[in-house]
């Protein structure tokens, strides 16, 4: 911790800030896509960090130009939700709400490659359980474009799956669906960030992502699609201090 604090104080730091529109498709029949404004922040001074909309603080690690690693506490929003009134197909179902997640993360970077492993718990007690995420990525340049592709595995507990994809006994009595209980499952995704400079400090920034829902979700009677697609389009501004 003392090493990380000293690094943060001595090194010149870059921070990227911006804003854009975030879109996420819904797997439920008749439910409109999620569309909302999103801040964009990227920052890592060896003590605190921000990665789009996830924030954290290191408590153990080492950071240098060739190799860095760190353990941190971290938090992020969970943008999963629907209102039963959004779709006639969901009449009689309970509303499902987004949440805030917090937990522990391990990250490591070697040159242009990086690995992150995270475990989160549900702070707002929506699904009242935990999930785990692993992401492996690599960045490269093609002309003026910078690409940051990665593969993602997201393990979701049975409580998470049942909150967002299950049909409870009470819901089966008020809706047209039979009761459905889901086991834990692993969601697999692929994404890339794309950055294109417009000036020395301003750039266009895009995220594109696709996730394959686990079979425990797609077998649910309220789920109509196998994939969730999401993306962000924004302008970002980078400066040093």
PDB file of C-alpha atoms in Angstrom, residues 60-218:
ATOM      1  CA  UNK A  60      -1.846  -4.664  -2.568  1.00  0.00           C
ATOM      2  CA  UNK A  61       0.206  -4.738  -5.734  1.00  0.00           C
ATOM      3  CA  UNK A  62       3.059  -3.466  -7.871  1.00  0.00           C
ATOM      4  CA  UNK A  63       2.953  -1.149 -10.866  1.00  0.00           C
ATOM      5  CA  UNK A  64       5.649  -0.475 -13.488  1.00  0.00           C
ATOM      6  CA  UNK A  65       5.950  -0.051 -17.250  1.00  0.00           C
ATOM      7  CA  UNK A  66       6.564  -3.732 -18.133  1.00  0.00           C
ATOM      8  CA  UNK A  67       4.380  -5.573 -15.642  1.00  0.00           C
ATOM      9  CA  UNK A  68       1.824  -4.616 -13.044  1.00  0.00           C
ATOM     10  CA  UNK A  69      -0.566  -6.450 -10.750  1.00  0.00           C
ATOM     11  CA  UNK A  70      -2.905  -5.532  -7.965  1.00  0.00           C
ATOM     12  CA  UNK A  71      -5.659  -6.592  -5.603  1.00  0.00           C
ATOM     13  CA  UNK A  72      -8.414  -4.056  -5.069  1.00  0.00           C
ATOM     14  CA  UNK A  73     -11.843  -3.403  -3.667  1.00  0.00           C
ATOM     15  CA  UNK A  74     -14.185  -2.409  -6.475  1.00  0.00           C
ATOM     16  CA  UNK A  75     -17.767  -1.476  -7.299  1.00  0.00           C
ATOM     17  CA  UNK A  76     -19.981  -1.088 -10.363  1.00  0.00           C
ATOM     18  CA  UNK A  77     -23.625  -0.677 -11.434  1.00  0.00           C
ATOM     19  CA  UNK A  78     -25.631  -3.714 -12.565  1.00  0.00           C
ATOM     20  CA  UNK A  79     -27.836  -2.648 -15.500  1.00  0.00           C
ATOM     21  CA  UNK A  80     -30.366  -5.487 -15.605  1.00  0.00           C
ATOM     22  CA  UNK A  81     -34.026  -4.648 -15.207  1.00  0.00           C
ATOM     23  CA  UNK A  82     -37.528  -4.735 -16.572  1.00  0.00           C
ATOM     24  CA  UNK A  83     -40.989  -3.608 -15.566  1.00  0.00           C
ATOM     25  CA  UNK A  84     -43.781  -6.134 -16.033  1.00  0.00           C
ATOM     26  CA  UNK A  85     -45.848  -3.322 -17.538  1.00  0.00           C
ATOM     27  CA  UNK A  86     -43.268  -2.990 -20.341  1.00  0.00           C
ATOM     28  CA  UNK A  87     -44.643  -6.070 -22.107  1.00  0.00           C
ATOM     29  CA  UNK A  88     -47.989  -7.871 -22.289  1.00  0.00           C
ATOM     30  CA  UNK A  89     -46.030 -11.124 -22.208  1.00  0.00           C
ATOM     31  CA  UNK A  90     -44.803 -10.296 -18.687  1.00  0.00           C
ATOM     32  CA  UNK A  91     -48.215  -9.469 -17.215  1.00  0.00           C
ATOM     33  CA  UNK A  92     -48.359 -10.843 -13.683  1.00  0.00           C
ATOM     34  CA  UNK A  93     -44.588 -10.996 -13.232  1.00  0.00           C
ATOM     35  CA  UNK A  94     -42.747  -8.949 -10.598  1.00  0.00           C
ATOM     36  CA  UNK A  95     -40.586  -6.015 -11.677  1.00  0.00           C
ATOM     37  CA  UNK A  96     -36.843  -6.718 -11.762  1.00  0.00           C
ATOM     38  CA  UNK A  97     -34.490  -3.941 -10.721  1.00  0.00           C
ATOM     39  CA  UNK A  98     -30.903  -2.902 -11.456  1.00  0.00           C
ATOM     40  CA  UNK A  99     -28.413  -2.911  -8.600  1.00  0.00           C
ATOM     41  CA  UNK A 100     -24.998  -1.849  -7.343  1.00  0.00           C
ATOM     42  CA  UNK A 101     -22.307  -4.499  -6.930  1.00  0.00           C
ATOM     43  CA  UNK A 102     -19.146  -4.381  -4.813  1.00  0.00           C
ATOM     44  CA  UNK A 103     -16.374  -6.871  -4.224  1.00  0.00           C
ATOM     45  CA  UNK A 104     -12.751  -7.836  -4.717  1.00  0.00           C
ATOM     46  CA  UNK A 105     -10.706  -7.787  -7.925  1.00  0.00           C
ATOM     47  CA  UNK A 106      -7.323  -9.049  -9.079  1.00  0.00           C
ATOM     48  CA  UNK A 107      -5.751  -7.490 -12.174  1.00  0.00           C
ATOM     49  CA  UNK A 108      -2.496  -8.110 -14.018  1.00  0.00           C
ATOM     50  CA  UNK A 109      -1.025  -6.528 -17.147  1.00  0.00           C
ATOM     51  CA  UNK A 110       1.972  -7.526 -19.258  1.00  0.00           C
ATOM     52  CA  UNK A 111       2.775  -5.096 -22.068  1.00  0.00           C
ATOM     53  CA  UNK A 112      -0.407  -5.081 -24.203  1.00  0.00           C
ATOM     54  CA  UNK A 113      -2.222  -7.960 -22.474  1.00  0.00           C
ATOM     55  CA  UNK A 114      -4.293  -7.892 -19.308  1.00  0.00           C
ATOM     56  CA  UNK A 115      -6.287 -10.200 -17.043  1.00  0.00           C
ATOM     57  CA  UNK A 116      -8.934  -9.332 -14.466  1.00  0.00           C
ATOM     58  CA  UNK A 117     -10.745 -11.654 -12.061  1.00  0.00           C
ATOM     59  CA  UNK A 118     -13.535 -10.227  -9.888  1.00  0.00           C
ATOM     60  CA  UNK A 119     -16.063 -11.422  -7.330  1.00  0.00           C
ATOM     61  CA  UNK A 120     -19.068  -9.178  -6.630  1.00  0.00           C
ATOM     62  CA  UNK A 121     -21.921  -9.180  -4.152  1.00  0.00           C
ATOM     63  CA  UNK A 122     -25.252  -7.415  -4.506  1.00  0.00           C
ATOM     64  CA  UNK A 123     -25.126  -4.273  -2.324  1.00  0.00           C
ATOM     65  CA  UNK A 124     -28.804  -3.363  -2.769  1.00  0.00           C
ATOM     66  CA  UNK A 125     -30.085  -6.915  -2.142  1.00  0.00           C
ATOM     67  CA  UNK A 126     -31.877  -7.207  -5.470  1.00  0.00           C
ATOM     68  CA  UNK A 127     -30.700 -10.725  -6.309  1.00  0.00           C
ATOM     69  CA  UNK A 128     -29.078 -10.980  -2.854  1.00  0.00           C
ATOM     70  CA  UNK A 129     -26.147 -13.179  -3.863  1.00  0.00           C
ATOM     71  CA  UNK A 130     -22.820 -13.075  -5.700  1.00  0.00           C
ATOM     72  CA  UNK A 131     -21.306 -13.395  -9.168  1.00  0.00           C
ATOM     73  CA  UNK A 132     -17.755 -13.867 -10.493  1.00  0.00           C
ATOM     74  CA  UNK A 133     -16.194 -12.431 -13.648  1.00  0.00           C
ATOM     75  CA  UNK A 134     -12.968 -13.117 -15.558  1.00  0.00           C
ATOM     76  CA  UNK A 135     -11.790 -11.014 -18.493  1.00  0.00           C
ATOM     77  CA  UNK A 136      -8.758 -11.522 -20.746  1.00  0.00           C
ATOM     78  CA  UNK A 137      -7.870  -8.738 -23.165  1.00  0.00           C
ATOM     79  CA  UNK A 138      -5.294  -7.328 -25.533  1.00  0.00           C
ATOM     80  CA  UNK A 139      -4.840  -3.917 -27.159  1.00  0.00           C
ATOM     81  CA  UNK A 140      -3.357  -3.019 -30.531  1.00  0.00           C
ATOM     82  CA  UNK A 141      -3.297  -0.221 -33.096  1.00  0.00           C
ATOM     83  CA  UNK A 142      -4.397  -0.226 -36.728  1.00  0.00           C
ATOM     84  CA  UNK A 143      -3.613   3.092 -38.377  1.00  0.00           C
ATOM     85  CA  UNK A 144      -5.093   5.775 -36.145  1.00  0.00           C
ATOM     86  CA  UNK A 145      -7.528   3.331 -34.573  1.00  0.00           C
ATOM     87  CA  UNK A 146      -6.825   1.684 -31.212  1.00  0.00           C
ATOM     88  CA  UNK A 147      -8.609  -1.581 -30.421  1.00  0.00           C
ATOM     89  CA  UNK A 148      -9.070  -3.209 -27.019  1.00  0.00           C
ATOM     90  CA  UNK A 149     -10.721  -6.639 -27.614  1.00  0.00           C
ATOM     91  CA  UNK A 150     -11.411  -9.052 -24.753  1.00  0.00           C
ATOM     92  CA  UNK A 151     -13.166 -12.301 -23.843  1.00  0.00           C
ATOM     93  CA  UNK A 152     -15.392 -12.467 -20.755  1.00  0.00           C
ATOM     94  CA  UNK A 153     -16.734 -15.299 -18.611  1.00  0.00           C
ATOM     95  CA  UNK A 154     -19.403 -14.354 -16.061  1.00  0.00           C
ATOM     96  CA  UNK A 155     -20.434 -16.954 -13.482  1.00  0.00           C
ATOM     97  CA  UNK A 156     -23.898 -16.160 -12.117  1.00  0.00           C
ATOM     98  CA  UNK A 157     -25.225 -17.791  -8.955  1.00  0.00           C
ATOM     99  CA  UNK A 158     -28.598 -19.563  -8.811  1.00  0.00           C
ATOM    100  CA  UNK A 159     -30.087 -16.635  -6.852  1.00  0.00           C
ATOM    101  CA  UNK A 160     -28.966 -14.215  -9.582  1.00  0.00           C
ATOM    102  CA  UNK A 161     -30.394 -16.467 -12.288  1.00  0.00           C
ATOM    103  CA  UNK A 162     -33.702 -16.912 -10.503  1.00  0.00           C
ATOM    104  CA  UNK A 163     -34.134 -13.218  -9.805  1.00  0.00           C
ATOM    105  CA  UNK A 164     -33.666 -12.154 -13.439  1.00  0.00           C
ATOM    106  CA  UNK A 165     -34.842 -15.272 -15.316  1.00  0.00           C
ATOM    107  CA  UNK A 166     -36.872 -17.433 -12.937  1.00  0.00           C
ATOM    108  CA  UNK A 167     -40.634 -17.650 -12.371  1.00  0.00           C
ATOM    109  CA  UNK A 168     -41.511 -17.934  -8.686  1.00  0.00           C
ATOM    110  CA  UNK A 169     -44.470 -19.846  -7.303  1.00  0.00           C
ATOM    111  CA  UNK A 170     -46.356 -16.603  -6.636  1.00  0.00           C
ATOM    112  CA  UNK A 171     -45.583 -15.306 -10.146  1.00  0.00           C
ATOM    113  CA  UNK A 172     -46.868 -18.551 -11.664  1.00  0.00           C
ATOM    114  CA  UNK A 173     -50.229 -17.861  -9.998  1.00  0.00           C
ATOM    115  CA  UNK A 174     -50.542 -14.327 -11.425  1.00  0.00           C
ATOM    116  CA  UNK A 175     -48.955 -14.815 -14.864  1.00  0.00           C
ATOM    117  CA  UNK A 176     -49.348 -17.233 -17.761  1.00  0.00           C
ATOM    118  CA  UNK A 177     -46.082 -19.028 -16.956  1.00  0.00           C
ATOM    119  CA  UNK A 178     -45.398 -22.213 -15.037  1.00  0.00           C
ATOM    120  CA  UNK A 179     -42.980 -22.021 -12.138  1.00  0.00           C
ATOM    121  CA  UNK A 180     -39.349 -22.119 -13.270  1.00  0.00           C
ATOM    122  CA  UNK A 181     -36.240 -22.373 -11.103  1.00  0.00           C
ATOM    123  CA  UNK A 182     -32.788 -21.905 -12.614  1.00  0.00           C
ATOM    124  CA  UNK A 183     -29.446 -23.257 -11.477  1.00  0.00           C
ATOM    125  CA  UNK A 184     -26.207 -21.269 -11.617  1.00  0.00           C
ATOM    126  CA  UNK A 185     -24.806 -20.629 -15.092  1.00  0.00           C
ATOM    127  CA  UNK A 186     -21.887 -19.079 -16.949  1.00  0.00           C
ATOM    128  CA  UNK A 187     -22.453 -16.292 -19.461  1.00  0.00           C
ATOM    129  CA  UNK A 188     -19.788 -15.960 -22.181  1.00  0.00           C
ATOM    130  CA  UNK A 189     -19.102 -12.645 -23.885  1.00  0.00           C
ATOM    131  CA  UNK A 190     -16.793 -10.872 -26.311  1.00  0.00           C
ATOM    132  CA  UNK A 191     -16.273  -7.152 -26.632  1.00  0.00           C
ATOM    133  CA  UNK A 192     -13.972  -4.490 -27.957  1.00  0.00           C
ATOM    134  CA  UNK A 193     -13.349  -0.836 -27.273  1.00  0.00           C
ATOM    135  CA  UNK A 194     -12.414   1.280 -30.289  1.00  0.00           C
ATOM    136  CA  UNK A 195     -10.732   4.667 -29.940  1.00  0.00           C
ATOM    137  CA  UNK A 196     -10.128   7.162 -32.750  1.00  0.00           C
ATOM    138  CA  UNK A 197      -8.344  10.488 -32.123  1.00  0.00           C
ATOM    139  CA  UNK A 198     -10.098  13.651 -33.312  1.00  0.00           C
ATOM    140  CA  UNK A 199      -7.570  16.086 -31.802  1.00  0.00           C
ATOM    141  CA  UNK A 200      -4.559  15.712 -29.495  1.00  0.00           C
ATOM    142  CA  UNK A 201      -6.865  15.368 -26.484  1.00  0.00           C
ATOM    143  CA  UNK A 202     -10.322  14.534 -27.836  1.00  0.00           C
ATOM    144  CA  UNK A 203     -11.270  11.159 -29.308  1.00  0.00           C
ATOM    145  CA  UNK A 204     -14.289   9.187 -30.394  1.00  0.00           C
ATOM    146  CA  UNK A 205     -14.827   6.122 -28.224  1.00  0.00           C
ATOM    147  CA  UNK A 206     -17.018   3.098 -28.973  1.00  0.00           C
ATOM    148  CA  UNK A 207     -17.742  -0.145 -27.136  1.00  0.00           C
ATOM    149  CA  UNK A 208     -19.376  -3.167 -28.797  1.00  0.00           C
ATOM    150  CA  UNK A 209     -20.245  -6.318 -26.838  1.00  0.00           C
ATOM    151  CA  UNK A 210     -22.164  -9.574 -27.304  1.00  0.00           C
ATOM    152  CA  UNK A 211     -23.043 -12.047 -24.524  1.00  0.00           C
ATOM    153  CA  UNK A 212     -24.390 -15.601 -24.889  1.00  0.00           C
ATOM    154  CA  UNK A 213     -26.842 -16.351 -22.115  1.00  0.00           C
ATOM    155  CA  UNK A 214     -26.389 -19.663 -20.260  1.00  0.00           C
ATOM    156  CA  UNK A 215     -28.897 -22.432 -20.948  1.00  0.00           C
ATOM    157  CA  UNK A 216     -30.417 -21.962 -17.484  1.00  0.00           C
ATOM    158  CA  UNK A 217     -31.517 -18.508 -18.698  1.00  0.00           C
ATOM    159  CA  UNK A 218     -32.555 -19.396 -22.247  1.00  0.00           C
TER     160      UNK A 218
END
